[in-house]
């Protein structure tokens, strides 16, 4: 399955671009988004990397916390997701309604336990999940954070389960004490709201996990550079993707130095890269590998992203 198959296959709803820092994840996500939109699919490109660069890539401020149309192209919308804002919404709901919960945790002296594990990721992911049922977009493309962060999200249903289990036990133990406190402070209703929010988030994460594991709907595209460090990191990423059953059939080997006999420095770097490329091909024989040259300009703006897209789908002539 080539990147061309993925981009032009309407049933693929989620495309994730991921890899080590600085290798070209955002550029690849932007490039696939431009092709996808130009093919007529209503496309949403989202950055979940806390160190966003989608705005720079599209030369447009996408950090406003809302989905906005990308200028200069039809069918494309974008947003940089702020997990801080998501967390703030959640915290407000907990604070507003958490009187009883807070009191309970103070009584037990274990406030730490009242914070759900990985809650900032959970909230960022919760935002993503809103788009699962959202029929306004045919496709969502994720520019993910460097290796690890995204995959950690997939452990959340289990983590939340055990956390909720603990809280329930705590509630039972304290129920009589709490009945008295509640009578004094009120807040039962708000507590229930916070409680429901947690349950809903958990359910949403579970269904997202299923969607992300469905190879008819999701494809993860790994971006790497032909250098030893990137090879190691790619191995780690691959094994996590395997563990979580996330479909992956493509590796983009980016920033290949072109031939330049007049430049000794370039030639020796090129040689190093070509040696690594042989290893990469050898390691990943079942995976579709696309080579992308190091271009003489940065990849910024729609035209430049489209140009990269053409290279990714093998139509750059
Ligand atoms: N093939 C290429 N040729 C020339 N410049 C490139 C190429 N690929 C990426 N770049 C440039 O390299 C820089 C890093 O690319 P990009 O932002 O896509 O990487 P990233 O993996 O998203 O980085 P980060 O981990 O910081 O988010 C950008 O300035 C981009 O324009
Ligand atoms: Mg990036």
Short mmCIF file of N, CA, C and O in Angstrom, two decimals, residues 72-156:
data_model
loop_
_atom_site.label_atom_id
_atom_site.label_comp_id
_atom_site.label_asym_id
_atom_site.label_seq_id
_atom_site.Cartn_x
_atom_site.Cartn_y
_atom_site.Cartn_z
N UNK A 72 -6.15 29.79 0.88
CA UNK A 72 -5.50 29.51 -0.39
C UNK A 72 -5.78 28.13 -0.93
O UNK A 72 -5.17 27.71 -1.92
N UNK A 73 -6.70 27.41 -0.32
CA UNK A 73 -7.03 26.06 -0.78
C UNK A 73 -8.44 25.71 -0.29
O UNK A 73 -8.82 26.08 0.83
N UNK A 74 -9.19 25.02 -1.13
CA UNK A 74 -10.53 24.58 -0.71
C UNK A 74 -10.44 23.26 0.05
O UNK A 74 -9.46 22.52 -0.10
N UNK A 75 -11.48 22.96 0.79
CA UNK A 75 -11.61 21.64 1.45
C UNK A 75 -10.58 21.35 2.53
O UNK A 75 -10.39 20.20 2.91
N UNK A 76 -9.87 22.37 2.97
CA UNK A 76 -8.87 22.09 4.02
C UNK A 76 -9.07 23.00 5.23
O UNK A 76 -9.20 24.22 5.09
N UNK A 77 -9.10 22.36 6.41
CA UNK A 77 -9.23 23.08 7.66
C UNK A 77 -8.07 22.65 8.58
O UNK A 77 -7.54 21.55 8.40
N UNK A 78 -7.74 23.48 9.54
CA UNK A 78 -6.62 23.10 10.40
C UNK A 78 -6.75 23.65 11.80
O UNK A 78 -7.49 24.60 12.07
N UNK A 79 -6.02 23.02 12.71
CA UNK A 79 -5.96 23.51 14.09
C UNK A 79 -4.77 22.87 14.81
O UNK A 79 -4.46 21.70 14.61
N UNK A 80 -4.15 23.68 15.65
CA UNK A 80 -3.14 23.13 16.55
C UNK A 80 -3.85 22.89 17.88
O UNK A 80 -4.36 23.84 18.48
N UNK A 81 -3.91 21.66 18.33
CA UNK A 81 -4.65 21.34 19.55
C UNK A 81 -3.81 21.67 20.77
O UNK A 81 -2.67 21.23 20.90
N UNK A 82 -4.41 22.44 21.67
CA UNK A 82 -3.70 22.76 22.89
C UNK A 82 -4.19 21.85 24.00
O UNK A 82 -5.35 21.93 24.41
N UNK A 83 -3.32 20.98 24.48
CA UNK A 83 -3.75 20.07 25.54
C UNK A 83 -3.95 20.87 26.82
O UNK A 83 -4.72 20.51 27.68
N UNK A 84 -3.22 22.01 26.94
CA UNK A 84 -3.38 22.83 28.13
C UNK A 84 -4.80 23.35 28.25
O UNK A 84 -5.39 23.36 29.31
N UNK A 85 -5.36 23.77 27.11
CA UNK A 85 -6.71 24.31 27.15
C UNK A 85 -7.71 23.19 27.50
O UNK A 85 -8.58 23.37 28.32
N UNK A 86 -7.52 22.04 26.89
CA UNK A 86 -8.39 20.91 27.19
C UNK A 86 -8.33 20.56 28.66
O UNK A 86 -9.34 20.33 29.31
N UNK A 87 -7.11 20.59 29.19
CA UNK A 87 -6.92 20.25 30.60
C UNK A 87 -7.58 21.29 31.48
O UNK A 87 -8.17 20.97 32.51
N UNK A 88 -7.49 22.55 31.04
CA UNK A 88 -8.09 23.64 31.82
C UNK A 88 -9.62 23.45 31.92
O UNK A 88 -10.19 23.57 33.00
N UNK A 89 -10.25 23.10 30.79
CA UNK A 89 -11.70 22.85 30.80
C UNK A 89 -12.04 21.77 31.80
O UNK A 89 -12.98 21.88 32.58
N UNK A 90 -11.23 20.73 31.75
CA UNK A 90 -11.46 19.58 32.63
C UNK A 90 -11.27 19.97 34.09
O UNK A 90 -12.09 19.68 34.96
N UNK A 91 -10.19 20.70 34.34
CA UNK A 91 -9.88 21.12 35.70
C UNK A 91 -10.98 22.01 36.26
O UNK A 91 -11.39 21.86 37.40
N UNK A 92 -11.48 22.92 35.39
CA UNK A 92 -12.57 23.80 35.84
C UNK A 92 -13.77 22.99 36.26
O UNK A 92 -14.39 23.26 37.29
N UNK A 93 -14.10 21.99 35.45
CA UNK A 93 -15.26 21.15 35.78
C UNK A 93 -15.00 20.42 37.10
O UNK A 93 -15.88 20.33 37.95
N UNK A 94 -13.77 19.93 37.26
CA UNK A 94 -13.44 19.22 38.50
C UNK A 94 -13.46 20.17 39.70
O UNK A 94 -13.97 19.84 40.75
N UNK A 95 -12.90 21.36 39.52
CA UNK A 95 -12.83 22.32 40.62
C UNK A 95 -14.23 22.77 41.01
O UNK A 95 -14.58 22.78 42.17
N UNK A 96 -14.99 23.10 39.99
CA UNK A 96 -16.34 23.57 40.25
C UNK A 96 -17.15 22.51 40.96
O UNK A 96 -17.93 22.79 41.86
N UNK A 97 -16.95 21.28 40.54
CA UNK A 97 -17.81 20.22 41.06
C UNK A 97 -17.09 19.29 42.02
O UNK A 97 -17.67 18.33 42.49
N UNK A 98 -15.86 19.59 42.28
CA UNK A 98 -15.07 18.60 43.00
C UNK A 98 -15.07 18.72 44.50
O UNK A 98 -14.27 18.10 45.17
N UNK A 99 -15.97 19.55 45.04
CA UNK A 99 -15.93 19.79 46.48
C UNK A 99 -15.82 18.49 47.26
O UNK A 99 -14.94 18.32 48.09
N UNK A 100 -16.68 17.61 46.92
CA UNK A 100 -16.74 16.35 47.66
C UNK A 100 -15.51 15.48 47.41
O UNK A 100 -14.94 14.91 48.33
N UNK A 101 -15.13 15.47 46.12
CA UNK A 101 -13.95 14.68 45.75
C UNK A 101 -12.71 15.25 46.44
O UNK A 101 -11.89 14.50 46.97
N UNK A 102 -12.61 16.57 46.42
CA UNK A 102 -11.43 17.20 47.03
C UNK A 102 -11.39 16.89 48.52
O UNK A 102 -10.35 16.56 49.08
N UNK A 103 -12.55 17.03 49.12
CA UNK A 103 -12.65 16.77 50.54
C UNK A 103 -12.23 15.33 50.84
O UNK A 103 -11.48 15.06 51.77
N UNK A 104 -12.71 14.44 50.00
CA UNK A 104 -12.39 13.02 50.19
C UNK A 104 -10.88 12.80 50.10
O UNK A 104 -10.29 12.12 50.94
N UNK A 105 -10.28 13.45 49.10
CA UNK A 105 -8.85 13.21 48.92
C UNK A 105 -8.06 13.85 50.05
O UNK A 105 -7.05 13.30 50.48
N UNK A 106 -8.57 14.99 50.56
CA UNK A 106 -7.87 15.61 51.67
C UNK A 106 -7.94 14.72 52.90
O UNK A 106 -6.97 14.57 53.62
N UNK A 107 -9.11 14.15 53.09
CA UNK A 107 -9.28 13.27 54.24
C UNK A 107 -8.30 12.11 54.18
O UNK A 107 -7.74 11.68 55.17
N UNK A 108 -8.09 11.63 53.00
CA UNK A 108 -7.18 10.50 52.85
C UNK A 108 -5.74 10.95 52.66
O UNK A 108 -4.83 10.14 52.61
N UNK A 109 -5.57 12.25 52.53
CA UNK A 109 -4.23 12.80 52.33
C UNK A 109 -3.60 12.31 51.04
O UNK A 109 -2.40 12.08 50.96
N UNK A 110 -4.40 12.13 50.02
CA UNK A 110 -3.85 11.58 48.77
C UNK A 110 -4.39 12.31 47.56
O UNK A 110 -4.99 11.73 46.68
N UNK A 111 -4.15 13.60 47.55
CA UNK A 111 -4.64 14.40 46.43
C UNK A 111 -4.12 13.88 45.09
O UNK A 111 -4.83 13.87 44.10
N UNK A 112 -2.89 13.39 45.12
CA UNK A 112 -2.30 12.87 43.89
C UNK A 112 -3.19 11.84 43.21
O UNK A 112 -3.33 11.82 42.00
N UNK A 113 -3.81 11.03 44.05
CA UNK A 113 -4.66 9.97 43.50
C UNK A 113 -5.90 10.49 42.79
O UNK A 113 -6.54 9.76 42.05
N UNK A 114 -6.25 11.74 43.07
CA UNK A 114 -7.47 12.26 42.47
C UNK A 114 -7.24 12.81 41.06
O UNK A 114 -8.16 13.19 40.39
N UNK A 115 -6.00 12.88 40.68
CA UNK A 115 -5.74 13.34 39.33
C UNK A 115 -5.64 12.13 38.41
O UNK A 115 -4.83 11.25 38.64
N UNK A 116 -6.49 12.09 37.40
CA UNK A 116 -6.42 10.92 36.54
C UNK A 116 -5.07 10.82 35.86
O UNK A 116 -4.48 11.84 35.50
N UNK A 117 -4.55 9.63 35.69
CA UNK A 117 -3.24 9.48 35.05
C UNK A 117 -3.27 9.96 33.62
O UNK A 117 -4.26 9.76 32.92
N UNK A 118 -2.20 10.61 33.21
CA UNK A 118 -2.09 11.05 31.81
C UNK A 118 -3.22 11.97 31.41
O UNK A 118 -3.64 11.97 30.26
N UNK A 119 -3.68 12.80 32.37
CA UNK A 119 -4.90 13.54 32.05
C UNK A 119 -4.70 14.62 30.98
O UNK A 119 -5.61 14.93 30.25
N UNK A 120 -3.48 15.15 30.87
CA UNK A 120 -3.31 16.15 29.81
C UNK A 120 -3.39 15.49 28.44
O UNK A 120 -4.06 15.99 27.53
N UNK A 121 -2.78 14.31 28.33
CA UNK A 121 -2.90 13.58 27.07
C UNK A 121 -4.37 13.20 26.84
O UNK A 121 -4.88 13.30 25.73
N UNK A 122 -5.03 12.78 27.93
CA UNK A 122 -6.43 12.36 27.80
C UNK A 122 -7.27 13.49 27.24
O UNK A 122 -8.12 13.28 26.38
N UNK A 123 -6.98 14.69 27.73
CA UNK A 123 -7.78 15.83 27.26
C UNK A 123 -7.47 16.19 25.81
O UNK A 123 -8.36 16.49 25.03
N UNK A 124 -6.20 16.12 25.46
CA UNK A 124 -5.84 16.40 24.06
C UNK A 124 -6.52 15.37 23.18
O UNK A 124 -7.09 15.70 22.13
N UNK A 125 -6.49 14.15 23.65
CA UNK A 125 -7.07 13.07 22.89
C UNK A 125 -8.59 13.21 22.85
O UNK A 125 -9.22 12.97 21.81
N UNK A 126 -9.16 13.64 23.98
CA UNK A 126 -10.61 13.85 24.04
C UNK A 126 -11.05 14.80 22.95
O UNK A 126 -12.06 14.59 22.28
N UNK A 127 -10.25 15.85 22.76
CA UNK A 127 -10.56 16.81 21.69
C UNK A 127 -10.54 16.11 20.33
O UNK A 127 -11.41 16.31 19.50
N UNK A 128 -9.53 15.28 20.14
CA UNK A 128 -9.42 14.56 18.88
C UNK A 128 -10.66 13.70 18.66
O UNK A 128 -11.21 13.63 17.56
N UNK A 129 -11.10 13.11 19.76
CA UNK A 129 -12.21 12.16 19.66
C UNK A 129 -13.51 12.81 19.23
O UNK A 129 -14.38 12.17 18.66
N UNK A 130 -13.61 14.10 19.49
CA UNK A 130 -14.81 14.80 19.04
C UNK A 130 -14.98 14.64 17.54
O UNK A 130 -16.08 14.66 17.03
N UNK A 131 -13.85 14.49 16.84
CA UNK A 131 -13.92 14.43 15.38
C UNK A 131 -14.27 13.04 14.87
O UNK A 131 -14.55 12.85 13.71
N UNK A 132 -14.24 12.07 15.77
CA UNK A 132 -14.57 10.71 15.35
C UNK A 132 -15.98 10.61 14.80
O UNK A 132 -16.22 9.98 13.78
N UNK A 133 -16.90 11.25 15.52
CA UNK A 133 -18.30 11.15 15.12
C UNK A 133 -18.70 12.34 14.26
O UNK A 133 -19.83 12.44 13.82
N UNK A 134 -17.75 13.22 14.05
CA UNK A 134 -18.07 14.44 13.31
C UNK A 134 -18.06 14.15 11.82
O UNK A 134 -17.03 13.84 11.23
N UNK A 135 -19.21 14.26 11.22
CA UNK A 135 -19.31 13.93 9.81
C UNK A 135 -18.93 15.10 8.90
O UNK A 135 -19.01 15.01 7.69
N UNK A 136 -18.49 16.21 9.49
CA UNK A 136 -18.15 17.36 8.64
C UNK A 136 -16.88 17.11 7.84
O UNK A 136 -16.60 17.83 6.90
N UNK A 137 -16.07 16.14 8.28
CA UNK A 137 -14.81 15.90 7.57
C UNK A 137 -14.74 14.48 7.04
O UNK A 137 -15.17 13.54 7.70
N UNK A 138 -14.22 14.36 5.83
CA UNK A 138 -14.04 13.02 5.27
C UNK A 138 -12.77 12.38 5.83
O UNK A 138 -12.63 11.18 5.85
N UNK A 139 -11.87 13.26 6.25
CA UNK A 139 -10.57 12.74 6.68
C UNK A 139 -9.93 13.66 7.71
O UNK A 139 -10.05 14.88 7.61
N UNK A 140 -9.23 13.04 8.66
CA UNK A 140 -8.47 13.83 9.63
C UNK A 140 -7.01 13.37 9.57
O UNK A 140 -6.72 12.18 9.65
N UNK A 141 -6.13 14.33 9.38
CA UNK A 141 -4.69 14.02 9.31
C UNK A 141 -4.01 14.59 10.55
O UNK A 141 -4.19 15.76 10.88
N UNK A 142 -3.28 13.75 11.26
CA UNK A 142 -2.64 14.18 12.50
C UNK A 142 -1.14 14.36 12.31
O UNK A 142 -0.46 13.45 11.86
N UNK A 143 -0.69 15.53 12.70
CA UNK A 143 0.75 15.77 12.79
C UNK A 143 1.08 15.47 14.24
O UNK A 143 0.75 16.24 15.13
N UNK A 144 1.70 14.32 14.49
CA UNK A 144 1.86 13.92 15.90
C UNK A 144 3.18 14.40 16.49
O UNK A 144 4.09 14.82 15.79
N UNK A 145 3.25 14.28 17.82
CA UNK A 145 4.46 14.65 18.54
C UNK A 145 5.52 13.59 18.27
O UNK A 145 5.20 12.47 17.89
N UNK A 146 6.80 13.96 18.49
CA UNK A 146 7.85 12.95 18.32
C UNK A 146 7.50 11.67 19.09
O UNK A 146 6.90 11.73 20.16
N UNK A 147 7.88 10.59 18.50
CA UNK A 147 7.66 9.22 19.03
C UNK A 147 7.30 9.14 20.51
O UNK A 147 7.93 9.75 21.33
N UNK A 148 6.33 8.33 20.81
CA UNK A 148 6.09 8.07 22.23
C UNK A 148 4.83 8.71 22.76
O UNK A 148 3.90 8.04 23.19
N UNK A 149 4.80 10.02 22.68
CA UNK A 149 3.70 10.79 23.25
C UNK A 149 2.35 10.29 22.74
O UNK A 149 1.43 10.03 23.51
N UNK A 150 2.24 10.14 21.43
CA UNK A 150 0.98 9.72 20.82
C UNK A 150 0.60 8.31 21.28
O UNK A 150 -0.56 8.03 21.56
N UNK A 151 1.61 7.45 21.35
CA UNK A 151 1.31 6.06 21.67
C UNK A 151 0.92 5.88 23.12
O UNK A 151 0.15 5.00 23.47
N UNK A 152 1.44 6.78 23.96
CA UNK A 152 1.09 6.74 25.37
C UNK A 152 -0.42 6.89 25.55
O UNK A 152 -1.01 6.33 26.47
N UNK A 153 -1.02 7.65 24.64
CA UNK A 153 -2.46 7.88 24.72
C UNK A 153 -3.24 6.57 24.69
O UNK A 153 -4.30 6.46 25.27
N UNK A 154 -2.70 5.60 23.99
CA UNK A 154 -3.43 4.36 23.79
C UNK A 154 -3.49 3.51 25.05
O UNK A 154 -4.28 2.59 25.15
N UNK A 155 -2.62 3.85 26.01
CA UNK A 155 -2.66 3.11 27.27
C UNK A 155 -3.71 3.67 28.21
O UNK A 155 -3.98 3.10 29.27
N UNK A 156 -4.28 4.81 27.83
CA UNK A 156 -5.14 5.51 28.77
C UNK A 156 -6.38 4.75 29.23
O UNK A 156 -6.74 4.83 30.40
#
